[in-house]
Amino acid sequence: MAPLPGFSGFPGSGLAKGLAVTLRTMTKKSVTGQYPDTQPDLAPRTRGVIGLFEENCTVCMLCARECPDWCIYIDSHKETVPATTPGGRDRSRNVLDRFAIDFSLCMYCGICIEVCPFDALFWSPEFEYAETDIRELTHERDKLREWMWTVPAPPALDPAAEEPKELAAARKTADKLAATQAVAETDPQTGPPTAGPTEPKGEEP
């Protein structure tokens, strides 16, 4: 009788192959990490928690508005900054009162970090923040600030990569200004024209 489609060899060959794999694995040394005695080796861009660099936050509310889970809570108030020059106008600025993230709702999409225009939010590889009460998973800005110091440094740029446009434009402007100053110092005639002495007009007879 011809074997059924999809089956080959003698009956039970698949079971024998599976048992052979099991036996080979049993004879090898275990590679299981004994956490928490052995800390895991995390990838550089691990998404653990979100750290807050409070000095860069301008309370623009963009992260809270773009969050699909609405798990970011921000409170602020306005302060008046007196004018620094005579006749100047007073300015108003937003002062951050509360910045909290509810990690029981957060789905770690990273949208808040991507949309922040002032680099106030960063991924931290910290992951040991389990709580026994779900209400304690809402962490305030003090805790987010502590996690900021666990954020790894950015990777070095590729030496063969193209220079960022901002740095290229700034370097070009600085070189042009330095060249202009050097020419002005070596050749005074190229400097701005100065008004020479004028002869007094005589009185008409």
Short mmCIF file of C-alpha atoms in Angstrom, two decimals:
data_model
loop_
_atom_site.label_atom_id
_atom_site.label_comp_id
_atom_site.label_asym_id
_atom_site.label_seq_id
_atom_site.Cartn_x
_atom_site.Cartn_y
_atom_site.Cartn_z
CA MET A 1 0.00 0.00 0.00
CA ALA A 2 1.34 3.44 -0.92
CA PRO A 3 2.16 5.77 2.02
CA LEU A 4 -0.22 8.59 2.75
CA PRO A 5 0.64 12.01 1.33
CA GLY A 6 2.80 13.99 3.76
CA PHE A 7 4.10 10.88 5.57
CA SER A 8 7.43 9.20 4.94
CA GLY A 9 9.47 6.47 6.61
CA PHE A 10 8.29 3.90 9.10
CA PRO A 11 5.50 4.54 11.63
CA GLY A 12 6.71 6.44 14.68
CA SER A 13 9.73 8.03 12.95
CA GLY A 14 8.56 11.50 13.93
CA LEU A 15 8.31 10.48 17.57
CA ALA A 16 11.80 8.99 17.43
CA LYS A 17 13.24 12.18 15.98
CA GLY A 18 11.57 14.25 18.69
CA LEU A 19 12.92 12.02 21.43
CA ALA A 20 16.39 12.24 19.90
CA VAL A 21 16.26 16.03 20.10
CA THR A 22 15.11 15.78 23.72
CA LEU A 23 17.95 13.45 24.64
CA ARG A 24 20.56 15.67 22.99
CA THR A 25 19.22 18.68 24.86
CA MET A 26 19.23 16.86 28.18
CA THR A 27 22.94 16.14 27.88
CA LYS A 28 23.89 19.76 27.24
CA LYS A 29 24.69 22.33 29.91
CA SER A 30 21.73 24.47 30.94
CA VAL A 31 21.81 28.11 29.84
CA THR A 32 18.93 29.28 31.99
CA GLY A 33 19.73 32.51 33.82
CA GLN A 34 18.95 32.33 37.52
CA TYR A 35 17.15 35.64 37.91
CA PRO A 36 17.43 37.73 40.12
CA ASP A 37 20.83 36.37 41.12
CA THR A 38 21.94 36.72 37.49
CA GLN A 39 20.82 39.87 35.73
CA PRO A 40 19.82 39.49 32.07
CA ASP A 41 21.96 40.97 29.33
CA LEU A 42 19.50 43.41 27.75
CA ALA A 43 19.70 44.88 24.29
CA PRO A 44 20.85 48.53 24.07
CA ARG A 45 17.42 49.73 22.89
CA THR A 46 15.33 47.74 25.36
CA ARG A 47 11.95 49.31 26.11
CA GLY A 48 11.72 49.10 29.88
CA VAL A 49 10.27 52.27 31.37
CA ILE A 50 10.10 55.91 30.33
CA GLY A 51 12.45 58.39 31.97
CA LEU A 52 11.68 62.11 32.27
CA PHE A 53 14.29 64.86 31.81
CA GLU A 54 12.29 67.54 33.57
CA GLU A 55 14.47 70.49 32.55
CA ASN A 56 13.55 69.97 28.87
CA CYS A 57 9.79 69.72 29.43
CA THR A 58 7.86 72.83 28.34
CA VAL A 59 4.40 71.44 29.22
CA CYS A 60 3.37 71.52 25.56
CA MET A 61 1.03 68.55 26.30
CA LEU A 62 1.91 66.94 22.97
CA CYS A 63 2.83 63.60 24.55
CA ALA A 64 -0.43 63.44 26.52
CA ARG A 65 -2.52 64.30 23.47
CA GLU A 66 -0.84 61.74 21.21
CA CYS A 67 -0.87 58.90 23.75
CA PRO A 68 -3.35 56.28 22.44
CA ASP A 69 -3.96 54.95 25.97
CA TRP A 70 -4.30 58.33 27.70
CA CYS A 71 -1.96 57.15 30.43
CA ILE A 72 0.05 60.40 30.80
CA TYR A 73 -1.18 62.95 33.34
CA ILE A 74 0.24 66.48 33.31
CA ASP A 75 -0.63 69.46 35.53
CA SER A 76 0.93 72.91 35.27
CA HIS A 77 0.43 76.56 36.06
CA LYS A 78 1.55 79.82 34.49
CA GLU A 79 4.09 82.20 35.98
CA THR A 80 4.90 85.72 34.91
CA VAL A 81 8.54 86.42 34.13
CA PRO A 82 9.46 90.11 34.55
CA ALA A 83 11.06 91.92 31.65
CA THR A 84 14.86 91.93 31.68
CA THR A 85 15.25 95.19 29.76
CA PRO A 86 13.75 98.62 30.42
CA GLY A 87 10.54 99.05 28.46
CA GLY A 88 10.30 95.32 27.76
CA ARG A 89 7.19 93.26 28.20
CA ASP A 90 6.60 90.64 30.86
CA ARG A 91 6.50 87.06 29.63
CA SER A 92 4.48 84.10 30.87
CA ARG A 93 5.77 80.55 31.04
CA ASN A 94 4.33 77.17 31.96
CA VAL A 95 5.65 75.52 35.12
CA LEU A 96 5.35 71.76 35.48
CA ASP A 97 3.47 70.67 38.61
CA ARG A 98 2.81 67.02 37.86
CA PHE A 99 4.00 64.50 35.28
CA ALA A 100 2.83 60.95 35.84
CA ILE A 101 2.57 57.81 33.71
CA ASP A 102 0.21 54.94 34.47
CA PHE A 103 2.22 51.89 33.44
CA SER A 104 -0.80 49.63 33.98
CA LEU A 105 -2.27 51.26 30.85
CA CYS A 106 0.91 51.99 28.90
CA MET A 107 1.45 49.67 25.92
CA TYR A 108 5.08 50.80 25.35
CA CYS A 109 4.45 52.06 21.83
CA GLY A 110 6.96 54.92 22.23
CA ILE A 111 4.76 57.53 20.54
CA CYS A 112 5.23 59.99 23.42
CA ILE A 113 9.01 59.75 23.07
CA GLU A 114 8.88 60.19 19.30
CA VAL A 115 6.59 63.25 19.30
CA CYS A 116 8.37 65.14 22.12
CA PRO A 117 9.93 68.15 20.36
CA PHE A 118 12.30 68.97 23.22
CA ASP A 119 13.80 65.53 24.06
CA ALA A 120 12.28 65.30 27.53
CA LEU A 121 11.33 61.58 27.39
CA PHE A 122 13.68 58.64 26.93
CA TRP A 123 13.55 54.86 27.01
CA SER A 124 15.23 53.27 30.01
CA PRO A 125 16.12 49.54 30.15
CA GLU A 126 14.93 49.40 33.77
CA PHE A 127 12.27 46.71 34.14
CA GLU A 128 12.13 45.91 37.86
CA TYR A 129 9.14 48.01 38.83
CA ALA A 130 6.52 45.38 39.61
CA GLU A 131 3.98 46.25 42.31
CA THR A 132 1.49 44.24 44.32
CA ASP A 133 -1.21 46.86 43.83
CA ILE A 134 -2.15 48.03 40.34
CA ARG A 135 -2.78 51.53 41.66
CA GLU A 136 0.91 51.84 42.53
CA LEU A 137 1.90 51.48 38.88
CA THR A 138 1.16 55.18 38.35
CA HIS A 139 4.60 56.71 38.84
CA GLU A 140 5.10 60.42 39.41
CA ARG A 141 7.80 62.67 38.02
CA ASP A 142 10.22 62.00 40.91
CA LYS A 143 10.35 58.31 40.02
CA LEU A 144 10.51 59.09 36.30
CA ARG A 145 13.44 61.40 37.05
CA GLU A 146 15.28 58.59 38.87
CA TRP A 147 14.86 56.34 35.83
CA MET A 148 16.37 59.05 33.65
CA TRP A 149 19.81 58.27 35.09
CA THR A 150 19.54 54.66 33.88
CA VAL A 151 19.13 55.71 30.24
CA PRO A 152 22.13 54.44 28.26
CA ALA A 153 24.25 56.82 26.23
CA PRO A 154 23.39 57.05 22.53
CA PRO A 155 25.51 54.90 20.22
CA ALA A 156 28.44 56.51 18.46
CA LEU A 157 27.87 57.76 14.94
CA ASP A 158 29.15 55.73 12.02
CA PRO A 159 32.40 57.35 10.80
CA ALA A 160 31.24 56.84 7.21
CA ALA A 161 27.81 58.37 7.84
CA GLU A 162 26.81 61.69 6.33
CA GLU A 163 27.19 64.66 8.65
CA PRO A 164 23.89 66.02 10.00
CA LYS A 165 22.62 69.02 8.05
CA GLU A 166 22.38 71.14 11.20
CA LEU A 167 26.07 70.61 12.03
CA ALA A 168 27.12 71.19 8.43
CA ALA A 169 25.18 74.47 8.25
CA ALA A 170 26.56 75.67 11.60
CA ARG A 171 30.14 74.78 10.61
CA LYS A 172 29.74 76.53 7.26
CA THR A 173 28.48 79.70 8.95
CA ALA A 174 31.30 79.61 11.51
CA ASP A 175 33.97 79.12 8.81
CA LYS A 176 32.55 81.98 6.76
CA LEU A 177 32.53 84.29 9.78
CA ALA A 178 36.10 83.31 10.70
CA ALA A 179 37.28 83.93 7.13
CA THR A 180 35.64 87.36 7.09
CA GLN A 181 37.28 88.34 10.37
CA ALA A 182 40.68 87.11 9.17
CA VAL A 183 40.44 89.18 5.97
CA ALA A 184 39.38 92.25 7.94
CA GLU A 185 42.38 91.89 10.27
CA THR A 186 44.96 91.43 7.49
CA ASP A 187 43.58 94.05 5.07
CA PRO A 188 42.14 97.08 6.88
CA GLN A 189 40.98 98.57 3.57
CA THR A 190 38.28 95.91 3.30
CA GLY A 191 36.71 97.05 6.53
CA PRO A 192 33.64 99.26 6.70
CA PRO A 193 34.14 102.72 5.18
CA THR A 194 34.78 105.48 7.65
CA ALA A 195 33.85 109.11 7.18
CA GLY A 196 36.94 111.28 6.52
CA PRO A 197 37.47 114.89 7.61
CA THR A 198 35.38 117.40 5.73
CA GLU A 199 36.66 120.85 4.71
CA PRO A 200 34.71 123.78 6.10
CA LYS A 201 32.74 125.57 3.48
CA GLY A 202 33.80 129.13 2.92
CA GLU A 203 31.37 131.99 3.09
CA GLU A 204 30.04 133.19 -0.20
CA PRO A 205 31.04 136.79 -1.09
#
